[in-house]
């Protein structure tokens, strides 16, 4: 059975640097075809350069409930497609 494509992490109530630490730990555990959907109360600007260095891409959507950040491995087109679909659905909510 294939693993669930989305791994969800809500860091909205955490204080820095815990959201960054947790996100970096979670992305290291992603399997092929999986992406991380992280919800944060503010835009995690310090996370982006760390993702780039580790070979990950991201898409960020701002909404009423904060920011939804979708993260996947740059070489994983299946996860990228699933993350983009989820990001579009998130933006429509």
Short mmCIF file of C-alpha atoms in Angstrom, two decimals:
data_model
loop_
_atom_site.label_atom_id
_atom_site.label_comp_id
_atom_site.label_asym_id
_atom_site.label_seq_id
_atom_site.Cartn_x
_atom_site.Cartn_y
_atom_site.Cartn_z
CA UNK A 1 0.00 0.00 0.00
CA UNK A 2 1.36 3.43 -0.95
CA UNK A 3 1.94 5.97 1.82
CA UNK A 4 -0.37 8.97 2.12
CA UNK A 5 0.92 11.77 -0.15
CA UNK A 6 0.34 14.57 2.37
CA UNK A 7 2.13 14.83 5.70
CA UNK A 8 0.49 17.60 7.72
CA UNK A 9 2.28 19.68 10.35
CA UNK A 10 0.56 22.49 12.26
CA UNK A 11 3.13 24.76 13.92
CA UNK A 12 0.75 27.70 14.42
CA UNK A 13 1.03 27.67 18.20
CA UNK A 14 4.78 27.10 18.45
CA UNK A 15 7.39 29.74 19.23
CA UNK A 16 10.59 30.18 17.19
CA UNK A 17 12.71 28.30 16.40
CA UNK A 18 10.48 25.25 16.95
CA UNK A 19 8.52 25.56 13.64
CA UNK A 20 11.79 25.62 11.68
CA UNK A 21 13.26 22.71 13.63
CA UNK A 22 10.12 20.58 13.24
CA UNK A 23 9.74 21.33 9.52
CA UNK A 24 13.35 20.37 8.79
CA UNK A 25 12.94 17.13 10.76
CA UNK A 26 9.71 16.28 8.90
CA UNK A 27 11.07 16.85 5.40
CA UNK A 28 13.94 14.46 6.08
CA UNK A 29 11.36 11.71 6.61
CA UNK A 30 9.42 12.28 3.36
CA UNK A 31 9.22 9.27 1.05
CA UNK A 32 9.03 9.42 -2.72
CA UNK A 33 5.63 10.84 -3.71
CA UNK A 34 5.08 12.62 -0.38
CA UNK A 35 5.03 16.31 0.46
CA UNK A 36 4.79 18.27 3.69
CA UNK A 37 1.85 20.62 4.25
CA UNK A 38 2.83 22.97 7.05
CA UNK A 39 0.45 25.50 8.61
CA UNK A 40 2.02 28.52 10.32
CA UNK A 41 0.61 31.75 11.72
CA UNK A 42 3.24 33.77 9.85
CA UNK A 43 5.38 33.31 6.76
CA UNK A 44 8.41 31.14 7.61
CA UNK A 45 11.01 33.19 5.73
CA UNK A 46 13.98 31.54 7.48
CA UNK A 47 12.78 28.14 6.30
CA UNK A 48 13.07 28.88 2.57
CA UNK A 49 16.89 29.08 2.26
CA UNK A 50 17.18 25.90 4.33
CA UNK A 51 14.84 24.12 1.93
CA UNK A 52 16.86 25.28 -1.06
CA UNK A 53 20.11 24.00 0.47
CA UNK A 54 18.54 20.59 1.10
CA UNK A 55 17.09 20.18 -2.40
CA UNK A 56 13.45 20.97 -1.66
CA UNK A 57 10.95 23.22 -3.43
CA UNK A 58 7.99 24.96 -1.84
CA UNK A 59 4.77 26.81 -2.54
CA UNK A 60 3.28 29.19 0.03
CA UNK A 61 -0.37 30.27 0.23
CA UNK A 62 -1.50 33.08 2.54
CA UNK A 63 -5.00 32.85 3.97
CA UNK A 64 -7.25 33.83 6.85
CA UNK A 65 -5.71 31.16 9.08
CA UNK A 66 -2.10 32.10 8.37
CA UNK A 67 0.22 30.48 5.85
CA UNK A 68 0.06 27.06 4.26
CA UNK A 69 3.45 25.94 3.00
CA UNK A 70 3.73 22.92 0.70
CA UNK A 71 7.20 21.34 0.52
CA UNK A 72 8.50 18.54 -1.72
CA UNK A 73 11.80 17.19 -3.05
CA UNK A 74 12.79 19.02 -6.23
CA UNK A 75 13.29 15.75 -8.13
CA UNK A 76 9.90 14.29 -7.14
CA UNK A 77 7.36 15.20 -9.83
CA UNK A 78 4.62 13.05 -8.26
CA UNK A 79 4.89 14.90 -4.94
CA UNK A 80 5.13 18.24 -6.75
CA UNK A 81 1.91 17.58 -8.64
CA UNK A 82 0.08 16.45 -5.49
CA UNK A 83 1.35 19.48 -3.53
CA UNK A 84 0.24 21.89 -6.27
CA UNK A 85 -3.25 20.36 -6.34
CA UNK A 86 -3.47 20.63 -2.54
CA UNK A 87 -2.20 24.23 -2.62
CA UNK A 88 -4.88 25.16 -5.17
CA UNK A 89 -7.55 23.57 -2.99
CA UNK A 90 -6.18 25.40 0.05
CA UNK A 91 -6.28 28.73 -1.79
CA UNK A 92 -9.94 28.16 -2.74
CA UNK A 93 -11.04 27.64 0.90
#
